[in-house]
PDB file of C-alpha atoms in Angstrom:
ATOM      1  CA  UNK Y   1     -18.747  12.191  20.852  1.00 60.00           C
ATOM      2  CA  UNK Y   2     -15.261  12.086  19.297  1.00 55.00           C
ATOM      3  CA  UNK Y   3     -12.091  12.106  21.387  1.00 58.00           C
ATOM      4  CA  UNK Y   4      -8.496  12.761  20.325  1.00 57.00           C
ATOM      5  CA  UNK Y   5      -6.483  12.454  23.541  1.00 64.00           C
ATOM      6  CA  UNK Y   6      -3.884   9.776  24.248  1.00 92.00           C
ATOM      7  CA  UNK Y   7      -4.510   6.413  22.610  1.00 94.00           C
ATOM      8  CA  UNK Y   8      -4.660   4.473  25.879  1.00 93.00           C
ATOM      9  CA  UNK Y   9      -7.081   6.939  27.463  1.00 94.00           C
ATOM     10  CA  UNK Y  10      -9.270   7.008  24.373  1.00 95.00           C
ATOM     11  CA  UNK Y  11      -9.538   3.225  24.274  1.00 96.00           C
ATOM     12  CA  UNK Y  12     -10.416   3.164  27.968  1.00 94.00           C
ATOM     13  CA  UNK Y  13     -13.132   5.767  27.391  1.00 94.00           C
ATOM     14  CA  UNK Y  14     -14.639   3.587  24.659  1.00 96.00           C
ATOM     15  CA  UNK Y  15     -14.554   0.586  27.004  1.00 95.00           C
ATOM     16  CA  UNK Y  16     -16.388   2.600  29.648  1.00 94.00           C
ATOM     17  CA  UNK Y  17     -18.925   3.898  27.080  1.00 94.00           C
ATOM     18  CA  UNK Y  18     -17.986   7.496  27.772  1.00 94.00           C
ATOM     19  CA  UNK Y  19     -17.490   8.192  24.052  1.00 95.00           C
ATOM     20  CA  UNK Y  20     -18.630   6.613  20.798  1.00 96.00           C
ATOM     21  CA  UNK Y  21     -15.530   7.218  18.666  1.00 96.00           C
ATOM     22  CA  UNK Y  22     -11.862   7.877  19.330  1.00 95.00           C
ATOM     23  CA  UNK Y  23      -8.684   8.388  17.337  1.00 95.00           C
ATOM     24  CA  UNK Y  24      -5.881   6.035  18.387  1.00 96.00           C
ATOM     25  CA  UNK Y  25      -2.437   5.218  17.059  1.00 95.00           C
ATOM     26  CA  UNK Y  26      -2.397   1.953  15.121  1.00 96.00           C
ATOM     27  CA  UNK Y  27       0.235   0.182  17.215  1.00 95.00           C
ATOM     28  CA  UNK Y  28      -1.683   0.842  20.428  1.00 95.00           C
ATOM     29  CA  UNK Y  29      -4.869  -0.463  18.859  1.00 97.00           C
ATOM     30  CA  UNK Y  30      -3.024  -3.645  17.955  1.00 97.00           C
ATOM     31  CA  UNK Y  31      -1.733  -4.021  21.518  1.00 96.00           C
ATOM     32  CA  UNK Y  32      -5.252  -3.575  22.904  1.00 97.00           C
ATOM     33  CA  UNK Y  33      -6.845  -6.016  20.462  1.00 97.00           C
ATOM     34  CA  UNK Y  34      -4.171  -8.686  20.944  1.00 97.00           C
ATOM     35  CA  UNK Y  35      -3.637  -8.135  24.682  1.00 97.00           C
ATOM     36  CA  UNK Y  36       0.063  -7.303  24.433  1.00 96.00           C
ATOM     37  CA  UNK Y  37       2.335  -4.671  25.992  1.00 93.00           C
ATOM     38  CA  UNK Y  38       0.426  -2.727  28.689  1.00 92.00           C
ATOM     39  CA  UNK Y  39      -2.706  -4.788  27.925  1.00 95.00           C
ATOM     40  CA  UNK Y  40      -1.084  -8.139  28.717  1.00 95.00           C
ATOM     41  CA  UNK Y  41      -2.752  -8.226  32.118  1.00 95.00           C
ATOM     42  CA  UNK Y  42      -6.307  -7.747  30.802  1.00 94.00           C
ATOM     43  CA  UNK Y  43      -5.925  -9.906  27.711  1.00 96.00           C
ATOM     44  CA  UNK Y  44      -7.278  -9.452  24.169  1.00 97.00           C
ATOM     45  CA  UNK Y  45     -10.219  -7.141  23.518  1.00 96.00           C
ATOM     46  CA  UNK Y  46     -12.425  -8.265  20.637  1.00 96.00           C
ATOM     47  CA  UNK Y  47     -14.999  -5.496  21.058  1.00 97.00           C
ATOM     48  CA  UNK Y  48     -13.171  -2.776  19.119  1.00 98.00           C
ATOM     49  CA  UNK Y  49     -14.240  -1.941  15.576  1.00 98.00           C
ATOM     50  CA  UNK Y  50     -12.271   0.185  13.156  1.00 97.00           C
ATOM     51  CA  UNK Y  51     -13.984   2.821  11.013  1.00 96.00           C
ATOM     52  CA  UNK Y  52     -11.116   4.121   8.871  1.00 94.00           C
ATOM     53  CA  UNK Y  53      -7.480   5.129   9.162  1.00 94.00           C
ATOM     54  CA  UNK Y  54      -5.296   7.916   7.822  1.00 91.00           C
ATOM     55  CA  UNK Y  55      -1.490   8.209   7.555  1.00 89.00           C
ATOM     56  CA  UNK Y  56       0.314   9.416  10.650  1.00 88.00           C
ATOM     57  CA  UNK Y  57       4.090   9.390  11.032  1.00 92.00           C
ATOM     58  CA  UNK Y  58       6.370   7.786   8.438  1.00 95.00           C
ATOM     59  CA  UNK Y  59       9.852   6.331   8.729  1.00 97.00           C
ATOM     60  CA  UNK Y  60      12.019   8.977   7.069  1.00 96.00           C
ATOM     61  CA  UNK Y  61      15.702   8.611   6.167  1.00 96.00           C
ATOM     62  CA  UNK Y  62      17.777  11.545   4.985  1.00 94.00           C
ATOM     63  CA  UNK Y  63      21.312  11.001   3.698  1.00 94.00           C
ATOM     64  CA  UNK Y  64      24.083  13.333   2.612  1.00 92.00           C
ATOM     65  CA  UNK Y  65      24.235  13.999  -1.105  1.00 88.00           C
ATOM     66  CA  UNK Y  66      27.932  13.188  -1.291  1.00 90.00           C
ATOM     67  CA  UNK Y  67      27.265   9.695   0.056  1.00 89.00           C
ATOM     68  CA  UNK Y  68      25.540   9.040  -3.282  1.00 86.00           C
ATOM     69  CA  UNK Y  69      22.925   6.581  -2.085  1.00 89.00           C
ATOM     70  CA  UNK Y  70      19.251   6.592  -2.970  1.00 88.00           C
ATOM     71  CA  UNK Y  71      18.018   3.237  -1.670  1.00 91.00           C
ATOM     72  CA  UNK Y  72      18.230   1.903   1.885  1.00 92.00           C
ATOM     73  CA  UNK Y  73      20.335  -1.091   0.828  1.00 91.00           C
ATOM     74  CA  UNK Y  74      23.086   1.231  -0.376  1.00 92.00           C
ATOM     75  CA  UNK Y  75      23.521   2.547   3.169  1.00 91.00           C
ATOM     76  CA  UNK Y  76      25.019  -0.774   4.301  1.00 90.00           C
ATOM     77  CA  UNK Y  77      27.850  -0.218   6.810  1.00 90.00           C
ATOM     78  CA  UNK Y  78      27.269   3.558   6.786  1.00 91.00           C
ATOM     79  CA  UNK Y  79      27.134   5.696   9.933  1.00 92.00           C
ATOM     80  CA  UNK Y  80      23.542   6.437  10.921  1.00 93.00           C
ATOM     81  CA  UNK Y  81      22.137   8.712  13.618  1.00 93.00           C
ATOM     82  CA  UNK Y  82      18.619   8.626  15.062  1.00 94.00           C
ATOM     83  CA  UNK Y  83      16.111  11.224  16.158  1.00 93.00           C
ATOM     84  CA  UNK Y  84      16.224  10.583  19.903  1.00 90.00           C
ATOM     85  CA  UNK Y  85      13.100  12.659  20.497  1.00 90.00           C
ATOM     86  CA  UNK Y  86      11.007   9.938  18.848  1.00 91.00           C
ATOM     87  CA  UNK Y  87      11.780   6.329  19.897  1.00 92.00           C
ATOM     88  CA  UNK Y  88       9.795   5.033  16.926  1.00 94.00           C
ATOM     89  CA  UNK Y  89      12.591   6.233  14.617  1.00 95.00           C
ATOM     90  CA  UNK Y  90      14.943   3.567  15.939  1.00 95.00           C
ATOM     91  CA  UNK Y  91      12.308   0.862  16.387  1.00 95.00           C
ATOM     92  CA  UNK Y  92      10.892   1.102  12.888  1.00 96.00           C
ATOM     93  CA  UNK Y  93      14.333   1.419  11.318  1.00 95.00           C
ATOM     94  CA  UNK Y  94      15.222  -1.936  12.871  1.00 95.00           C
ATOM     95  CA  UNK Y  95      12.231  -3.439  11.070  1.00 96.00           C
ATOM     96  CA  UNK Y  96      13.512  -2.000   7.797  1.00 96.00           C
ATOM     97  CA  UNK Y  97      17.080  -3.189   8.411  1.00 95.00           C
ATOM     98  CA  UNK Y  98      15.876  -6.704   9.222  1.00 95.00           C
ATOM     99  CA  UNK Y  99      13.724  -6.864   6.085  1.00 95.00           C
ATOM    100  CA  UNK Y 100      16.502  -5.437   3.882  1.00 93.00           C
ATOM    101  CA  UNK Y 101      19.075  -7.786   5.466  1.00 93.00           C
ATOM    102  CA  UNK Y 102      21.767  -5.158   5.844  1.00 91.00           C
ATOM    103  CA  UNK Y 103      23.983  -3.866   8.612  1.00 90.00           C
ATOM    104  CA  UNK Y 104      24.228  -0.219   9.615  1.00 89.00           C
ATOM    105  CA  UNK Y 105      26.570   1.474  12.052  1.00 86.00           C
ATOM    106  CA  UNK Y 106      24.665   3.268  14.817  1.00 86.00           C
ATOM    107  CA  UNK Y 107      26.884   6.290  15.317  1.00 82.00           C
ATOM    108  CA  UNK Y 108      27.777   7.442  18.820  1.00 75.00           C
ATOM    109  CA  UNK Y 109      27.027  11.157  18.779  1.00 76.00           C
ATOM    110  CA  UNK Y 110      28.366  13.946  20.942  1.00 69.00           C
ATOM    111  CA  UNK Y 111      25.275  15.608  22.365  1.00 67.00           C
ATOM    112  CA  UNK Y 112      27.299  18.775  22.963  1.00 64.00           C
ATOM    113  CA  UNK Y 113      27.684  19.176  19.193  1.00 65.00           C
ATOM    114  CA  UNK Y 114      23.952  18.864  18.607  1.00 80.00           C
ATOM    115  CA  UNK Y 115      21.270  16.426  17.486  1.00 89.00           C
ATOM    116  CA  UNK Y 116      21.607  13.718  14.850  1.00 91.00           C
ATOM    117  CA  UNK Y 117      20.071  16.186  12.397  1.00 92.00           C
ATOM    118  CA  UNK Y 118      22.894  18.620  13.161  1.00 91.00           C
ATOM    119  CA  UNK Y 119      25.485  15.875  12.750  1.00 91.00           C
ATOM    120  CA  UNK Y 120      24.295  14.790   9.297  1.00 93.00           C
ATOM    121  CA  UNK Y 121      24.161  18.392   8.093  1.00 91.00           C
ATOM    122  CA  UNK Y 122      27.727  18.880   9.368  1.00 90.00           C
ATOM    123  CA  UNK Y 123      28.935  15.751   7.570  1.00 90.00           C
ATOM    124  CA  UNK Y 124      29.763  13.831  10.766  1.00 90.00           C
ATOM    125  CA  UNK Y 125      27.380  10.952   9.930  1.00 93.00           C
ATOM    126  CA  UNK Y 126      26.067   9.622   6.637  1.00 94.00           C
ATOM    127  CA  UNK Y 127      22.334   9.460   7.303  1.00 94.00           C
ATOM    128  CA  UNK Y 128      19.690  10.630   9.744  1.00 94.00           C
ATOM    129  CA  UNK Y 129      16.579   8.637  10.673  1.00 95.00           C
ATOM    130  CA  UNK Y 130      13.396  10.169  12.036  1.00 95.00           C
ATOM    131  CA  UNK Y 131       9.655   9.590  12.233  1.00 95.00           C
ATOM    132  CA  UNK Y 132       7.561  12.461  10.961  1.00 93.00           C
ATOM    133  CA  UNK Y 133       4.388  13.532   9.210  1.00 92.00           C
ATOM    134  CA  UNK Y 134       4.708  14.776   5.667  1.00 91.00           C
ATOM    135  CA  UNK Y 135       5.018  17.375   4.357  1.00 87.00           C
ATOM    136  CA  UNK Y 136       7.624  18.227   6.992  1.00 89.00           C
ATOM    137  CA  UNK Y 137       9.047  21.740   6.871  1.00 89.00           C
ATOM    138  CA  UNK Y 138      12.192  20.871   8.824  1.00 88.00           C
ATOM    139  CA  UNK Y 139      13.024  17.939   6.543  1.00 89.00           C
ATOM    140  CA  UNK Y 140      12.511  20.060   3.444  1.00 88.00           C
ATOM    141  CA  UNK Y 141      14.737  22.772   4.916  1.00 88.00           C
ATOM    142  CA  UNK Y 142      17.467  20.182   5.485  1.00 87.00           C
ATOM    143  CA  UNK Y 143      17.156  19.044   1.875  1.00 85.00           C
ATOM    144  CA  UNK Y 144      17.456  22.526   0.445  1.00 84.00           C
ATOM    145  CA  UNK Y 145      20.038  24.021   2.826  1.00 86.00           C
ATOM    146  CA  UNK Y 146      22.306  21.052   3.580  1.00 87.00           C
ATOM    147  CA  UNK Y 147      22.291  19.056   0.360  1.00 86.00           C
ATOM    148  CA  UNK Y 148      20.509  16.062   1.866  1.00 90.00           C
ATOM    149  CA  UNK Y 149      18.214  13.648   0.069  1.00 91.00           C
ATOM    150  CA  UNK Y 150      15.457  11.227   1.013  1.00 93.00           C
ATOM    151  CA  UNK Y 151      16.333   7.534   0.920  1.00 94.00           C
ATOM    152  CA  UNK Y 152      13.693   5.239  -0.538  1.00 95.00           C
ATOM    153  CA  UNK Y 153      12.966   1.672   0.523  1.00 96.00           C
ATOM    154  CA  UNK Y 154      12.689  -1.130  -2.017  1.00 94.00           C
ATOM    155  CA  UNK Y 155       9.129  -2.336  -2.512  1.00 94.00           C
ATOM    156  CA  UNK Y 156      10.135  -5.800  -1.296  1.00 95.00           C
ATOM    157  CA  UNK Y 157      11.454  -4.333   1.957  1.00 96.00           C
ATOM    158  CA  UNK Y 158       8.331  -2.253   2.557  1.00 96.00           C
ATOM    159  CA  UNK Y 159       6.003  -5.145   1.745  1.00 96.00           C
ATOM    160  CA  UNK Y 160       7.912  -7.540   4.012  1.00 97.00           C
ATOM    161  CA  UNK Y 161       7.672  -5.134   6.955  1.00 97.00           C
ATOM    162  CA  UNK Y 162       3.983  -4.333   6.427  1.00 96.00           C
ATOM    163  CA  UNK Y 163       3.110  -8.003   6.005  1.00 96.00           C
ATOM    164  CA  UNK Y 164       4.712  -8.807   9.364  1.00 96.00           C
ATOM    165  CA  UNK Y 165       3.401  -5.777  11.266  1.00 96.00           C
ATOM    166  CA  UNK Y 166      -0.322  -5.127  10.823  1.00 95.00           C
ATOM    167  CA  UNK Y 167      -0.066  -1.718  12.503  1.00 96.00           C
ATOM    168  CA  UNK Y 168       2.099  -0.383   9.654  1.00 96.00           C
ATOM    169  CA  UNK Y 169       1.113   0.696   6.145  1.00 95.00           C
ATOM    170  CA  UNK Y 170       2.857   1.394   2.847  1.00 94.00           C
ATOM    171  CA  UNK Y 171       3.430   5.086   2.199  1.00 93.00           C
ATOM    172  CA  UNK Y 172       4.558   6.905  -0.941  1.00 92.00           C
ATOM    173  CA  UNK Y 173       5.757  10.415  -0.097  1.00 92.00           C
ATOM    174  CA  UNK Y 174       5.813  13.050  -2.830  1.00 88.00           C
ATOM    175  CA  UNK Y 175       8.177  16.011  -2.542  1.00 83.00           C
ATOM    176  CA  UNK Y 176      10.072  18.557  -4.605  1.00 77.00           C
ATOM    177  CA  UNK Y 177      13.831  18.192  -4.884  1.00 72.00           C
ATOM    178  CA  UNK Y 178      16.315  21.093  -4.879  1.00 67.00           C
ATOM    179  CA  UNK Y 179      15.636  21.668  -8.598  1.00 73.00           C
ATOM    180  CA  UNK Y 180      11.888  21.836  -8.089  1.00 77.00           C
ATOM    181  CA  UNK Y 181      11.283  18.433  -9.664  1.00 81.00           C
ATOM    182  CA  UNK Y 182       8.708  16.165  -8.068  1.00 85.00           C
ATOM    183  CA  UNK Y 183      10.139  13.015  -6.534  1.00 86.00           C
ATOM    184  CA  UNK Y 184       8.585  10.102  -4.663  1.00 91.00           C
ATOM    185  CA  UNK Y 185      10.128   7.894  -2.008  1.00 93.00           C
ATOM    186  CA  UNK Y 186       8.678   4.686  -0.617  1.00 95.00           C
ATOM    187  CA  UNK Y 187       8.509   3.949   3.077  1.00 96.00           C
ATOM    188  CA  UNK Y 188       6.098   2.717   5.743  1.00 96.00           C
ATOM    189  CA  UNK Y 189       4.560   4.159   8.852  1.00 96.00           C
ATOM    190  CA  UNK Y 190       1.892   4.195  11.503  1.00 95.00           C
ATOM    191  CA  UNK Y 191      -1.695   5.303  11.039  1.00 95.00           C
ATOM    192  CA  UNK Y 192      -4.239   7.179  13.096  1.00 94.00           C
ATOM    193  CA  UNK Y 193      -7.328   4.982  13.413  1.00 96.00           C
ATOM    194  CA  UNK Y 194     -10.886   6.038  14.111  1.00 96.00           C
ATOM    195  CA  UNK Y 195     -12.195   3.374  16.479  1.00 97.00           C
ATOM    196  CA  UNK Y 196     -15.555   2.516  17.959  1.00 98.00           C
ATOM    197  CA  UNK Y 197     -17.228  -0.401  19.732  1.00 97.00           C
ATOM    198  CA  UNK Y 198     -19.104  -3.259  18.104  1.00 96.00           C
ATOM    199  CA  UNK Y 199     -22.116  -2.008  20.091  1.00 96.00           C
ATOM    200  CA  UNK Y 200     -22.237   1.310  18.205  1.00 97.00           C
ATOM    201  CA  UNK Y 201     -25.362   1.362  16.031  1.00 97.00           C
ATOM    202  CA  UNK Y 202     -25.351   1.574  12.246  1.00 97.00           C
ATOM    203  CA  UNK Y 203     -27.223   4.870  12.400  1.00 97.00           C
ATOM    204  CA  UNK Y 204     -24.532   6.527  14.531  1.00 97.00           C
ATOM    205  CA  UNK Y 205     -21.724   5.217  12.298  1.00 97.00           C
ATOM    206  CA  UNK Y 206     -23.560   6.298   9.163  1.00 95.00           C
ATOM    207  CA  UNK Y 207     -24.037   9.806  10.531  1.00 95.00           C
ATOM    208  CA  UNK Y 208     -20.298  10.138  11.168  1.00 95.00           C
ATOM    209  CA  UNK Y 209     -19.336   8.743   7.744  1.00 94.00           C
ATOM    210  CA  UNK Y 210     -21.721  11.066   5.922  1.00 93.00           C
ATOM    211  CA  UNK Y 211     -20.329  14.046   7.798  1.00 91.00           C
ATOM    212  CA  UNK Y 212     -16.794  12.973   6.852  1.00 90.00           C
ATOM    213  CA  UNK Y 213     -17.136  11.670   3.297  1.00 89.00           C
ATOM    214  CA  UNK Y 214     -20.546  12.782   2.089  1.00 83.00           C
ATOM    215  CA  UNK Y 215     -19.197  15.539  -0.186  1.00 74.00           C
ATOM    216  CA  UNK Y 216     -16.732  13.267  -1.998  1.00 71.00           C
ATOM    217  CA  UNK Y 217     -19.346  12.025  -4.389  1.00 56.00           C
ATOM    218  CA  UNK Y 218     -21.207   8.819  -5.094  1.00 54.00           C
ATOM    219  CA  UNK Y 219     -19.850   5.801  -7.020  1.00 49.00           C
ATOM    220  CA  UNK Y 220     -19.199   6.120 -10.752  1.00 53.00           C
ATOM    221  CA  UNK Y 221     -19.346   9.912 -10.742  1.00 50.00           C
ATOM    222  CA  UNK Y 222     -16.185  11.484 -12.029  1.00 50.00           C
ATOM    223  CA  UNK Y 223     -12.616  10.824 -10.928  1.00 56.00           C
ATOM    224  CA  UNK Y 224     -12.139   8.606  -7.847  1.00 54.00           C
ATOM    225  CA  UNK Y 225     -11.311  10.803  -4.832  1.00 59.00           C
ATOM    226  CA  UNK Y 226      -8.537   8.495  -3.617  1.00 62.00           C
ATOM    227  CA  UNK Y 227      -5.439   6.887  -5.104  1.00 65.00           C
ATOM    228  CA  UNK Y 228      -4.952   3.134  -4.755  1.00 65.00           C
ATOM    229  CA  UNK Y 229      -2.454   3.660  -1.937  1.00 61.00           C
ATOM    230  CA  UNK Y 230      -4.798   6.034  -0.107  1.00 78.00           C
ATOM    231  CA  UNK Y 231      -7.648   3.539  -0.374  1.00 80.00           C
ATOM    232  CA  UNK Y 232      -5.453   0.840   1.140  1.00 84.00           C
ATOM    233  CA  UNK Y 233      -4.543   3.108   4.048  1.00 88.00           C
ATOM    234  CA  UNK Y 234      -8.191   4.060   4.527  1.00 89.00           C
ATOM    235  CA  UNK Y 235      -9.163   0.474   5.317  1.00 89.00           C
ATOM    236  CA  UNK Y 236      -5.809  -0.748   6.665  1.00 92.00           C
ATOM    237  CA  UNK Y 237      -6.972  -0.821  10.276  1.00 93.00           C
ATOM    238  CA  UNK Y 238      -9.270  -3.711   9.433  1.00 94.00           C
ATOM    239  CA  UNK Y 239      -6.136  -5.860   9.644  1.00 95.00           C
ATOM    240  CA  UNK Y 240      -5.973  -4.993  13.337  1.00 97.00           C
ATOM    241  CA  UNK Y 241      -9.605  -4.637  14.423  1.00 97.00           C
ATOM    242  CA  UNK Y 242     -12.557  -5.754  12.277  1.00 97.00           C
ATOM    243  CA  UNK Y 243     -14.196  -2.916  10.402  1.00 97.00           C
ATOM    244  CA  UNK Y 244     -17.615  -1.955  11.726  1.00 97.00           C
ATOM    245  CA  UNK Y 245     -20.197  -3.584   9.433  1.00 97.00           C
ATOM    246  CA  UNK Y 246     -21.821  -0.273   8.549  1.00 97.00           C
ATOM    247  CA  UNK Y 247     -18.460   1.278   7.641  1.00 96.00           C
ATOM    248  CA  UNK Y 248     -17.607  -1.705   5.435  1.00 95.00           C
ATOM    249  CA  UNK Y 249     -20.944  -1.437   3.627  1.00 95.00           C
ATOM    250  CA  UNK Y 250     -20.496   2.316   3.190  1.00 93.00           C
ATOM    251  CA  UNK Y 251     -17.038   1.996   1.633  1.00 91.00           C
ATOM    252  CA  UNK Y 252     -18.065  -0.915  -0.587  1.00 90.00           C
ATOM    253  CA  UNK Y 253     -21.000   1.111  -1.934  1.00 89.00           C
ATOM    254  CA  UNK Y 254     -18.534   3.818  -2.976  1.00 85.00           C
ATOM    255  CA  UNK Y 255     -16.090   1.402  -4.517  1.00 82.00           C
ATOM    256  CA  UNK Y 256     -13.402   2.142  -1.920  1.00 82.00           C
ATOM    257  CA  UNK Y 257     -13.382  -1.371  -0.474  1.00 82.00           C
ATOM    258  CA  UNK Y 258     -13.168  -4.561  -2.506  1.00 77.00           C
TER     259      UNK Y 258
END
């Protein structure tokens, strides 16, 4: 059985052997494994095993074109507004600010005027920070209609954040600019992790992996199905919870895991 409800409920259902696999958000898996946050009372749980992970929401910064910045560091001392509908926008931005060693001005916004997205489009703040999955239609609409642009993070900033926070992964987001030219910005974000228990048999794990990846081809046959970044994300959850032995063997046999 595969569940996709809330992360906390899914982990509980695995603990109670109600399901074999569940999709959980990477930060909640880390809390459960390490016994932090809501799991402080029960302590660490070493029974979880990761299968693979995929990108979820990414830290996304959009700035006004007339501000003429392209890299996070150039936003120093600028007025920044946050997507209040997603608390991760602020939390993850603080990680980026700390790693980049810059100061930003958290703008006080008039809710009667609209959201932070409305404020940046109206020129009342310099940049807008959100957490979103890409491609994001709303973000692309803001780029094309309001003259905004994506801010990229320096590789050193991204790597410093990811090194410190095992629940986060490097992400490279491709998009088309207003002229139709492909651009890429670097950021980091959470992942969705397929989790199981260490008690799950190899046969059950193998059945799931074959159903998921079986049509992608065997090793040394044609072009690799994943980029280097995608391969890193695929196995990133192993930094939080050990990868199930059968999953590790499966990915190694396909050349997706070193």
